[in-house]
XYZ file of C-alpha atoms in Angstrom:
701
model
C 0.055 -18.227 29.147
C 0.677 -14.755 27.748
C 0.127 -12.788 30.971
C 3.576 -11.219 30.840
C 2.613 -9.419 27.649
C -0.029 -7.368 29.368
C 1.493 -6.462 32.731
C 1.439 -2.781 33.702
C 3.956 -0.637 35.569
C 2.111 2.478 36.773
C 4.197 5.664 36.913
C 2.955 9.143 37.694
C 3.519 11.946 35.189
C 2.118 15.214 33.859
C 1.572 16.887 30.506
C 4.234 19.110 28.986
C 3.829 22.316 26.995
C 4.489 22.687 23.266
C 3.312 20.721 20.256
C 2.186 17.262 21.323
C 1.851 15.729 17.866
C 3.897 14.708 14.831
C 2.611 15.906 11.466
C 0.972 13.152 9.440
C 2.708 13.893 6.139
C 6.132 14.314 7.709
C 5.579 11.044 9.557
C 4.765 9.386 6.234
C 8.069 10.640 4.804
C 9.832 8.993 7.746
C 8.022 5.751 6.900
C 9.206 5.887 3.292
C 12.691 6.579 4.597
C 12.490 3.305 6.538
C 11.599 1.557 3.276
C 14.642 3.183 1.691
C 16.790 1.924 4.562
C 15.837 -1.633 3.581
C 17.200 -0.911 0.096
C 20.380 0.431 1.689
C 20.828 -2.466 4.122
C 23.757 -4.632 2.943
C 22.176 -7.663 4.656
C 19.126 -7.398 2.383
C 19.525 -9.632 -0.725
C 20.372 -7.562 -3.797
C 17.216 -8.181 -5.832
C 15.129 -7.479 -2.739
C 16.999 -4.184 -2.369
C 15.958 -3.374 -5.937
C 12.328 -4.073 -4.991
C 12.529 -1.750 -1.993
C 13.877 1.000 -4.256
C 10.873 0.436 -6.517
C 8.497 0.633 -3.535
C 10.039 3.950 -2.466
C 9.229 5.327 -5.924
C 5.638 4.077 -6.090
C 4.993 5.242 -2.520
C 6.293 8.700 -3.372
C 4.200 8.848 -6.551
C 0.997 8.169 -4.623
C 1.966 10.583 -1.846
C 2.541 13.370 -4.349
C -0.572 12.682 -6.413
C -2.878 12.554 -3.375
C -1.483 14.155 -0.219
C 0.610 16.935 -1.776
C -2.075 17.499 -4.413
C -4.586 18.026 -1.611
C -2.342 20.580 0.073
C -1.971 22.435 -3.222
C -5.760 22.520 -3.581
C -5.946 24.097 -0.128
C -3.423 26.718 -1.164
C -5.378 27.555 -4.324
C -8.532 27.921 -2.237
C -6.774 30.407 0.036
C -6.838 28.090 3.046
C -4.228 29.268 5.550
C -5.261 27.681 8.860
C -2.837 25.399 10.640
C -3.643 21.764 11.377
C -3.517 20.247 14.862
C 0.219 19.657 14.454
C 0.865 23.356 13.818
C 1.469 23.406 10.043
C -0.191 25.573 7.411
C -0.539 24.145 3.861
C 2.147 26.483 2.508
C 4.639 25.736 5.259
C 4.003 22.033 5.054
C 4.499 21.885 1.276
C 7.856 23.635 1.620
C 8.937 21.164 4.301
C 7.704 18.193 2.265
C 9.495 19.218 -0.932
C 12.735 19.768 0.967
C 12.601 16.387 2.696
C 11.461 14.412 -0.343
C 14.162 16.111 -2.420
C 16.804 14.797 -0.024
C 15.168 11.380 -0.096
C 15.362 11.245 -3.900
C 19.083 12.096 -3.732
C 19.608 9.233 -1.268
C 17.530 6.942 -3.452
C 19.746 7.478 -6.499
C 22.905 7.233 -4.455
C 21.592 3.866 -3.297
C 20.822 2.902 -6.904
C 24.432 3.524 -7.927
C 25.653 1.390 -5.023
C 23.200 -1.329 -6.001
C 24.399 -1.288 -9.618
C 28.001 -1.779 -8.483
C 26.965 -4.704 -6.289
C 24.906 -6.299 -9.080
C 27.879 -6.124 -11.455
C 29.795 -8.412 -9.074
C 26.924 -10.905 -9.376
C 26.896 -10.764 -13.182
C 23.962 -8.354 -13.642
C 25.060 -5.267 -15.559
C 23.146 -2.136 -16.565
C 25.128 -0.838 -19.495
C 25.209 2.035 -22.004
C 24.747 1.578 -25.739
C 28.235 2.942 -26.450
C 29.753 0.182 -24.302
C 28.238 -2.638 -26.355
C 30.255 -4.567 -28.889
C 29.363 -4.585 -32.583
C 27.236 -7.722 -32.400
C 25.290 -6.425 -29.420
C 24.676 -3.074 -31.076
C 23.277 -4.817 -34.149
C 20.938 -6.806 -31.923
C 19.752 -3.657 -30.132
C 19.347 -1.799 -33.447
C 17.181 -4.629 -34.742
C 15.091 -4.667 -31.548
C 14.539 -0.923 -31.834
C 13.458 -0.948 -35.480
C 11.254 -4.060 -35.226
C 9.698 -3.659 -31.773
C 10.146 -0.131 -30.428
C 10.028 2.172 -33.453
C 6.535 1.140 -34.656
C 4.922 2.213 -31.351
C 6.709 5.558 -30.969
C 4.960 8.821 -31.789
C 7.017 12.032 -32.068
C 4.899 15.020 -31.030
C 6.145 18.439 -32.153
C 5.332 21.588 -30.205
C 5.039 24.807 -32.207
C 2.548 27.538 -33.100
C 0.269 25.196 -35.013
C 0.621 22.233 -32.654
C 0.020 22.999 -28.980
C 1.618 21.044 -26.176
C 0.097 17.537 -26.254
C -1.523 15.882 -23.258
C 1.154 14.484 -20.953
C -0.130 11.538 -18.964
C 0.560 11.360 -15.259
C 3.430 9.101 -14.161
C 4.421 8.207 -17.734
C 7.969 8.639 -18.972
C 8.712 11.063 -21.830
C 11.724 12.339 -23.710
C 12.076 16.088 -24.294
C 13.849 16.591 -27.625
C 15.512 19.865 -28.670
C 16.263 20.016 -32.425
C 17.813 22.074 -35.187
C 16.915 21.860 -38.891
C 19.655 20.428 -41.064
C 21.436 23.064 -43.186
C 20.018 26.038 -41.235
C 21.698 28.380 -38.804
C 20.636 27.695 -35.211
C 17.495 29.649 -34.261
C 17.121 31.670 -31.051
C 14.260 29.354 -30.244
C 15.091 25.803 -31.346
C 12.543 23.231 -32.404
C 11.006 21.130 -29.649
C 9.164 17.808 -29.477
C 8.300 15.132 -26.953
C 8.251 11.348 -27.303
C 6.463 9.048 -24.886
C 8.474 6.025 -23.805
C 6.112 3.057 -24.369
C 4.798 1.809 -21.012
C 3.762 -1.538 -22.505
C 7.361 -2.495 -23.302
C 9.901 -3.566 -20.713
C 11.996 -0.673 -19.378
C 14.962 -3.015 -18.987
C 15.936 -4.592 -22.306
C 18.176 -7.636 -22.069
C 21.165 -7.488 -24.393
C 22.600 -10.487 -26.212
C 25.354 -11.970 -24.052
C 28.993 -11.574 -24.960
C 30.790 -14.697 -26.129
C 31.860 -17.040 -23.317
C 30.163 -14.825 -20.709
C 27.616 -15.888 -18.080
C 26.820 -12.294 -17.265
C 23.496 -10.678 -18.160
C 23.500 -7.156 -19.555
C 20.560 -4.749 -19.682
C 19.900 -1.476 -21.463
C 17.262 1.012 -20.355
C 14.560 1.448 -22.979
C 14.790 5.249 -22.959
C 18.535 4.969 -23.596
C 17.840 2.830 -26.667
C 15.306 5.374 -27.944
C 17.686 8.236 -27.253
C 20.398 6.637 -29.361
C 17.987 6.215 -32.286
C 16.051 9.461 -31.833
C 17.305 10.780 -35.186
C 15.160 8.200 -36.978
C 12.030 9.925 -35.640
C 13.007 13.362 -36.963
C 14.490 13.052 -40.472
C 15.859 16.382 -41.685
C 16.482 17.585 -38.117
C 19.436 17.263 -35.780
C 18.669 16.437 -32.120
C 20.881 18.657 -29.956
C 19.566 17.462 -26.595
C 17.420 14.545 -25.438
C 16.417 14.333 -21.776
C 13.719 12.414 -19.935
C 10.947 13.939 -17.854
C 7.902 12.721 -15.960
C 4.937 14.565 -14.548
C 2.697 13.759 -11.575
C -0.910 14.964 -11.674
C -3.546 15.343 -8.987
C -5.140 11.888 -8.819
C -7.631 12.458 -6.018
C -11.282 11.996 -6.934
C -13.779 14.533 -5.604
C -17.239 13.060 -6.070
C -20.617 14.700 -5.758
C -22.284 11.489 -4.578
C -25.481 13.227 -3.498
C -26.029 14.576 -7.016
C -24.946 11.448 -8.856
C -27.858 9.413 -10.177
C -25.532 6.499 -10.907
C -22.385 6.289 -8.786
C -20.703 3.907 -11.230
C -21.133 6.331 -14.132
C -19.996 9.262 -11.979
C -16.771 7.474 -11.044
C -16.128 6.454 -14.648
C -16.465 10.111 -15.632
C -14.096 11.222 -12.867
C -11.546 8.608 -13.911
C -11.527 10.088 -17.412
C -10.938 13.521 -15.898
C -8.062 12.233 -13.742
C -5.762 12.274 -16.778
C -6.189 16.073 -16.876
C -5.577 16.581 -13.170
C -3.515 19.630 -12.280
C 0.269 19.077 -12.273
C 1.786 18.479 -8.838
C 5.418 17.646 -9.586
C 7.719 17.369 -12.585
C 10.787 15.128 -12.466
C 13.510 15.929 -14.992
C 16.797 14.358 -15.851
C 19.738 16.204 -14.368
C 21.393 18.415 -17.003
C 18.193 18.934 -18.998
C 18.485 21.530 -21.767
C 17.499 25.015 -20.445
C 15.038 25.566 -23.305
C 13.291 22.263 -22.629
C 13.120 23.045 -18.913
C 11.671 26.493 -19.593
C 8.934 25.039 -21.811
C 8.027 22.383 -19.233
C 7.834 24.937 -16.430
C 5.714 27.239 -18.548
C 3.355 24.501 -19.730
C 2.810 22.782 -16.380
C 3.032 25.881 -14.161
C 4.910 24.003 -11.455
C 7.313 26.802 -10.563
C 9.889 25.433 -8.145
C 8.249 21.997 -7.918
C 10.882 20.555 -10.235
C 12.803 17.500 -9.053
C 16.210 16.989 -10.690
C 17.129 13.318 -10.923
C 20.645 11.990 -11.408
C 19.741 8.686 -13.030
C 16.850 6.932 -14.779
C 13.450 8.342 -13.848
C 10.769 6.148 -12.259
C 12.532 3.355 -10.426
C 9.284 1.425 -10.044
C 10.498 -0.541 -13.082
C 12.953 -2.320 -10.773
C 10.078 -4.335 -9.308
C 9.269 -5.952 -12.644
C 12.969 -6.394 -13.369
C 13.570 -8.250 -10.087
C 10.431 -10.374 -10.348
C 10.880 -11.405 -13.989
C 14.596 -12.221 -13.817
C 15.155 -15.950 -14.109
C 17.552 -17.629 -11.706
C 19.764 -15.724 -9.231
C 17.840 -17.209 -6.290
C 20.797 -16.428 -4.033
C 19.948 -12.731 -4.496
C 16.417 -13.126 -3.134
C 14.812 -13.899 0.199
C 14.261 -17.608 0.825
C 10.806 -18.599 -0.377
C 8.030 -18.832 2.188
C 5.651 -21.577 1.143
C 2.189 -20.759 2.394
C 0.755 -23.801 4.141
C -2.826 -24.851 3.731
C -4.519 -24.450 7.144
C -4.203 -27.660 9.120
C -7.821 -27.356 10.289
C -9.095 -27.810 6.725
C -6.533 -30.289 5.369
C -8.379 -33.541 5.968
C -11.968 -32.331 5.960
C -14.648 -33.139 3.408
C -16.390 -29.826 4.074
C -15.273 -26.497 5.506
C -18.715 -26.202 7.076
C -18.194 -29.440 9.026
C -15.063 -27.976 10.602
C -16.576 -24.591 11.393
C -19.582 -26.127 13.128
C -17.145 -27.600 15.623
C -14.624 -24.772 16.071
C -13.563 -21.299 15.018
C -10.499 -21.047 12.776
C -7.878 -18.304 12.565
C -5.606 -17.861 9.527
C -2.296 -15.986 9.499
C -1.341 -14.825 6.005
C 0.976 -15.182 4.120
C 2.243 -18.082 6.252
C -1.123 -19.780 5.761
C -2.637 -19.912 2.309
C -5.434 -17.612 1.156
C -6.670 -20.553 -0.919
C -8.668 -21.575 2.147
C -10.794 -18.429 1.729
C -11.226 -19.143 -1.990
C -12.281 -22.706 -1.144
C -14.770 -21.472 1.465
C -16.529 -19.285 -1.109
C -16.329 -21.975 -3.808
C -17.862 -24.604 -1.530
C -20.607 -22.166 -0.550
C -21.304 -21.495 -4.236
C -21.643 -25.212 -5.039
C -23.414 -26.361 -1.863
C -27.196 -26.739 -2.464
C -27.822 -26.111 1.257
C -26.380 -22.589 1.021
C -29.140 -20.051 0.527
C -27.241 -16.759 0.515
C -23.740 -15.318 0.255
C -22.998 -11.730 1.198
C -19.558 -10.182 0.813
C -17.640 -6.902 0.720
C -14.994 -6.324 -1.954
C -12.527 -3.437 -1.658
C -9.421 -4.464 -3.618
C -9.558 -7.682 -5.624
C -6.781 -9.454 -7.506
C -6.728 -9.407 -11.285
C -7.838 -13.015 -11.758
C -10.012 -13.498 -8.706
C -11.319 -16.974 -7.948
C -13.691 -15.370 -5.443
C -15.459 -13.371 -8.116
C -15.805 -16.450 -10.318
C -17.386 -18.369 -7.423
C -19.779 -15.540 -6.589
C -20.910 -15.361 -10.196
C -21.356 -19.142 -10.268
C -23.442 -19.011 -7.072
C -25.737 -16.349 -8.521
C -26.169 -18.308 -11.739
C -27.161 -21.310 -9.601
C -29.990 -19.284 -8.091
C -28.491 -18.382 -4.715
C -29.037 -14.955 -3.208
C -25.661 -13.292 -3.750
C -25.083 -9.754 -2.528
C -21.733 -8.071 -3.147
C -20.798 -4.661 -1.793
C -18.213 -3.402 -4.286
C -16.316 -0.297 -3.242
C -15.906 1.722 -6.430
C -13.889 4.432 -4.677
C -10.912 2.234 -3.706
C -8.148 4.591 -4.823
C -6.301 3.499 -7.988
C -8.424 0.323 -8.175
C -11.565 2.081 -9.371
C -11.405 0.824 -12.954
C -10.783 -2.781 -11.941
C -13.644 -2.706 -9.419
C -16.003 -1.243 -12.027
C -15.163 -4.173 -14.312
C -15.813 -6.682 -11.507
C -19.096 -4.955 -10.631
C -20.345 -5.249 -14.201
C -19.308 -8.918 -14.382
C -21.111 -9.734 -11.126
C -24.259 -7.874 -12.160
C -24.290 -9.735 -15.469
C -24.132 -13.040 -13.557
C -27.157 -12.073 -11.489
C -25.537 -10.871 -8.264
C -27.056 -8.002 -6.333
C -24.252 -5.443 -6.538
C -24.335 -2.542 -4.086
C -21.947 0.397 -4.157
C -22.208 1.250 -0.469
C -23.531 4.341 1.268
C -23.285 7.928 0.068
C -20.262 9.679 1.521
C -18.722 6.519 2.994
C -16.204 4.025 1.659
C -16.961 0.422 2.547
C -13.629 -0.778 3.904
C -14.836 -3.628 6.152
C -13.706 -7.108 5.084
C -16.482 -9.586 5.797
C -18.292 -12.533 4.229
C -21.560 -14.055 5.443
C -22.789 -17.446 4.260
C -26.313 -18.519 5.260
C -26.878 -22.276 5.169
C -29.972 -24.421 5.710
C -29.152 -27.192 8.209
C -32.176 -29.264 9.101
C -34.859 -27.040 10.592
C -32.544 -24.118 11.278
C -30.380 -21.608 9.459
C -26.731 -21.301 10.427
C -24.545 -18.298 9.680
C -20.890 -18.773 8.742
C -18.801 -15.624 8.925
C -15.314 -14.708 7.735
C -13.811 -11.442 8.969
C -10.383 -10.212 7.877
C -7.869 -7.465 8.466
C -6.930 -7.439 4.775
C -8.634 -7.389 1.401
C -10.087 -10.379 -0.398
C -7.093 -10.399 -2.694
C -5.152 -13.588 -3.266
C -2.167 -11.721 -4.731
C -1.587 -9.305 -1.851
C -2.272 -12.114 0.640
C 1.115 -13.503 -0.439
C 2.846 -10.180 0.255
C 1.000 -8.725 3.276
C 0.752 -10.023 6.838
C -2.953 -10.291 7.650
C -5.328 -12.272 9.819
C -8.576 -13.958 8.803
C -11.174 -15.310 11.228
C -13.846 -17.959 10.509
C -16.621 -18.296 13.066
C -20.183 -19.476 13.651
C -20.619 -17.608 16.951
C -24.325 -16.636 16.891
C -23.825 -13.055 18.091
C -21.252 -12.430 15.364
C -23.524 -13.990 12.742
C -26.457 -11.837 13.821
C -24.324 -8.706 13.707
C -23.065 -9.671 10.246
C -26.645 -9.905 8.952
C -27.512 -6.504 10.419
C -24.363 -4.931 8.975
C -25.204 -6.024 5.438
C -28.816 -4.885 5.907
C -27.582 -1.443 6.968
C -25.354 -1.184 3.909
C -27.898 -2.415 1.385
C -31.147 -1.091 2.849
C -32.546 1.134 5.568
C -31.910 0.384 9.223
C -32.156 2.231 12.508
C -29.037 2.457 14.716
C -28.262 -1.012 16.022
C -27.118 -2.189 19.426
C -24.313 -4.465 18.296
C -23.926 -7.724 20.197
C -20.325 -8.371 19.189
C -19.110 -5.920 16.538
C -18.037 -2.319 16.748
C -18.755 -0.561 13.457
C -17.518 2.751 12.076
C -18.618 5.415 11.641
C -21.465 4.698 14.076
C -19.773 3.501 17.240
C -16.271 2.110 16.703
C -14.578 5.246 17.944
C -16.731 5.421 21.083
C -16.170 1.699 21.686
C -12.398 2.140 21.488
C -12.605 5.133 23.798
C -14.553 3.087 26.340
C -12.007 0.262 26.170
C -9.152 2.733 26.708
C -11.037 4.374 29.581
C -11.604 0.998 31.208
C -7.843 0.399 31.196
C -7.364 3.784 32.909
C -9.895 2.864 35.580
C -8.192 -0.481 36.136
C -4.818 1.230 36.491
C -6.289 3.617 39.076
C -7.687 0.625 40.977
C -4.333 -1.140 40.965
C -5.434 -3.810 38.502
C -3.365 -4.951 35.521
C -3.779 -2.355 32.770
C -2.162 -2.467 29.374
C -2.957 -1.844 25.715
C -1.099 -3.494 22.848
C -2.300 -2.349 19.434
C -0.971 -3.151 15.980
C -2.060 -1.087 12.965
C -0.884 0.656 9.810
C -1.438 4.266 10.875
C -2.379 6.383 13.894
C -3.339 9.982 13.148
C -6.692 10.792 14.781
C -6.103 13.597 17.289
C -8.915 12.582 19.615
C -7.635 9.013 19.759
C -4.108 10.220 20.487
C -5.380 12.423 23.298
C -7.216 9.458 24.845
C -4.018 7.422 24.736
C -2.091 10.304 26.333
C -4.674 10.445 29.124
C -4.463 6.684 29.667
C -0.674 6.879 29.835
C -0.917 9.562 32.501
C -3.391 7.362 34.391
C -0.809 4.581 34.590
C -1.656 2.400 31.576
C 1.283 0.804 29.754
C 0.653 1.237 26.009
C 2.698 -0.517 23.344
C 1.851 0.474 19.787
C 3.085 -1.313 16.668
C 2.438 1.179 13.874
C 3.959 0.397 10.504
C 3.476 3.761 8.822
C 2.143 7.149 9.910
C 2.126 7.884 13.634
C 1.207 11.365 14.892
C 1.579 10.420 18.562
C 4.758 11.443 20.382
C 5.861 8.623 22.696
C 8.071 8.902 25.748
C 7.345 12.556 26.576
C 7.603 13.047 30.371
C 4.245 13.833 31.914
C 2.445 13.179 28.647
C 3.275 9.826 27.089
C 6.112 8.297 29.087
C 4.322 4.936 29.306
C 3.771 4.744 25.554
C 6.137 3.035 23.138
C 5.790 3.022 19.360
C 7.669 0.706 17.059
C 7.530 0.134 13.311
C 8.526 -3.003 11.437
C 9.507 -2.783 7.776
C 10.587 -6.108 6.324
C 10.028 -8.414 3.363
C 6.228 -8.519 3.878
C 4.022 -5.469 4.321
C 2.754 -5.398 7.916
C -0.986 -4.935 7.388
C -2.935 -6.565 10.229
C -4.917 -4.502 12.736
C -4.975 -6.257 16.120
C -5.928 -4.726 19.463
C -5.403 -6.321 22.893
C -6.814 -4.794 26.082
C -5.657 -6.273 29.396
C -9.085 -5.833 31.048
C -7.811 -6.494 34.561
C -6.322 -9.855 33.568
C -9.180 -11.059 31.323
C -7.702 -10.039 27.985
C -9.965 -8.894 25.196
C -8.556 -9.273 21.691
C -10.040 -7.713 18.577
C -9.182 -7.784 14.892
C -10.227 -4.975 12.600
C -10.197 -3.495 9.126
C -9.607 -0.027 10.567
C -6.542 1.986 11.391
C -6.851 4.688 14.021
C -7.139 7.470 11.474
C -9.901 10.048 11.133
C -10.992 8.687 7.745
C -11.333 5.131 9.121
C -13.252 6.164 12.216
C -15.573 8.759 10.660
C -15.755 8.396 6.856
C -15.655 4.663 6.216
C -17.693 1.594 7.032
C -15.217 -0.334 9.140
C -15.506 -3.375 11.347
C -13.929 -4.433 14.637
C -14.637 -8.012 15.692
C -13.796 -9.753 18.985
C -12.065 -13.122 18.982
C -13.718 -15.111 21.757
C -12.069 -18.518 21.631
C -9.253 -18.620 24.269
C -6.901 -20.627 22.037
C -7.341 -18.210 19.111
C -6.864 -15.227 21.410
C -3.586 -16.835 22.429
C -2.518 -17.020 18.781
C -3.219 -13.324 18.239
C -1.310 -12.438 21.406
C 1.614 -14.488 20.111
C 1.517 -12.498 16.865
C 1.667 -9.255 18.861
C 4.497 -10.680 20.945
C 6.498 -11.375 17.789
C 6.425 -7.696 16.860
C 7.280 -6.565 20.365
C 10.299 -8.881 20.496
C 11.721 -7.956 17.074
C 15.236 -6.532 17.450
C 16.338 -6.852 13.820
C 13.789 -5.015 11.662
C 11.977 -2.989 14.329
C 12.567 0.742 14.733
C 11.402 2.667 17.786
C 9.839 6.093 17.447
C 11.501 8.851 19.459
C 9.654 11.884 20.802
C 11.352 14.062 18.148
C 9.736 12.084 15.319
C 12.846 10.115 14.387
C 13.024 6.315 14.303
C 15.949 4.375 15.760
C 16.648 0.694 15.182
C 16.087 -1.463 18.239
C 19.341 -3.086 19.305
C 19.797 -5.082 22.488
C 21.945 -7.855 23.897
C 19.341 -10.515 23.218
C 19.623 -13.110 20.475
C 18.640 -11.550 17.121
C 14.894 -11.993 16.655
C 13.275 -11.169 13.322
C 9.515 -11.364 13.708
C 8.632 -12.150 10.103
C 11.166 -14.975 9.986
C 9.934 -16.379 13.305
C 6.239 -16.139 12.374
C 6.302 -19.549 10.727
C 6.558 -20.990 14.243
C 2.975 -19.900 14.869
C 1.797 -22.126 12.040
C 3.948 -24.975 13.386
C 2.487 -24.430 16.862
C -1.038 -24.556 15.448
C -0.241 -27.880 13.809
C 1.102 -29.328 17.054
C -1.968 -28.123 18.942
C -4.238 -29.701 16.336
């Protein structure tokens, strides 16, 4: 059925000299540039373009607070060695700041273009001075009644040191003179935090007989009324600034008696992380700039912004705006899986067949219902589950708590070290413990990133294991925004492996000979290497040999080298890598049989799917792991085979969608640049065509 996908065309080649890899951080910048291109694309609906601009900002914030912060730590420690791509920390930071600086300039140029386009649609970002008298009165009232009470002016002088500036919060730097005094050599200085719990975009009362909507930025409203915060002083300059701190957590897990308390302590310290970057409004007063540079010791790591700082606010603006549906993507209504539509019990269905779900085209509610039914079913004896990132109002957590209160054995592995979700996961952990769940925080030194649920049910004289394995988190919110795959099965070998996996996480266990799974850090890497090697052997024997792999990132040097070797052996390798890719494709004698493409579209491509031709007997796996060093060596990850021929066909169809995309796909060149795929074929946009897979499933059922 899908044989054409995995046909090989052996070609001889040899390795070339020079650097064989693309730097991870520079590759990430190229990924964020592809996100920016979606904001620049005139065919992208206007409010969706605003969202992409917001994503560029939040991506860059995390990159600076983690990746660049880590490089700065290396510099401070005197680390000068080059990585496997040939970059030292110092050289890489210089290259990063140069490239991200250009990206920010493009971002704000795009913002100005977007504003002009929104005006034509009746959405206007205005200045206070351009409002009429009635509108100004309305904004004055809003300031004095809503904004003013939550503002706190913080002076900086000999008796009042520079206050704590929170990472990624917006502030105003205010330079002042005292009324009736001659200007001092050193003027007065204060900062004001722009409230993060108020909307950044304030809607202005409409003009008479106008259908247009006007908006004023919150910091602009505060700037206009800044005098009210400093009676007796004259503000001579008011400019916004924003600082990014090191947000990485370095934990001494071995010495921590209670991991939860250790992480809570580290989270409190995060607010004092060392400064990484300071963004300032273009034209900032020289005295204010000098004070900021002196206080934060950022030297040249100043980013000058020609526009409002922190464009992440555009996401909330676009999502909360009522109406204007013509400026958004058409809605994709997630369908409830056809396999479960008419059933009285999920367990009845799964005893008869395995089920594969394709999110967001199929609803995550099916996973919620699976856990809820297990919680209520008196025949269910135990529920075991991993939680990495959970939505704010999780039905899963409520069901797990209910199951524990009903006396079932409920074990939940909560990953407290999920970056930027630590506080939320701590809250869930405490809630689950209070309900009587056995809450485990994983193994020392390893993040638990596998996505798996095991339900043990008494059925007559035997116990049956029901397993769900996913490529994405148990998060109903992101399941509407990410493309992921979930797999329900009662295959005995998978159920046995699931039991052993949880026992290894929660207790003591000797190395296990897995019947179905491959698990990191124990053996996933070696399993992947053996699968790649088998394709090389098949190519040498003249058998069909091909690898098609879809993932978020590829950066492990050893893995890249194995793929290079397979390419030279005659294996055709097609990689679909959304983000970071350190492999150089298409290099003669090295990687000429390897292609790499990236798809950036309305949904975040998140699934990890691997297909090995295996001489014509395709093996298809789904996984929680990217091919990165951290996933293969420092995390508990899971790779699970899909054995049912029909479900394997579905996964191969999903891979085929990405390979056929000629609208939103970009192909990686050997120089590290990405070029849009254009051909003479009918335009094919994989995310728009993916709904056909759900339709096909319904026809087959």
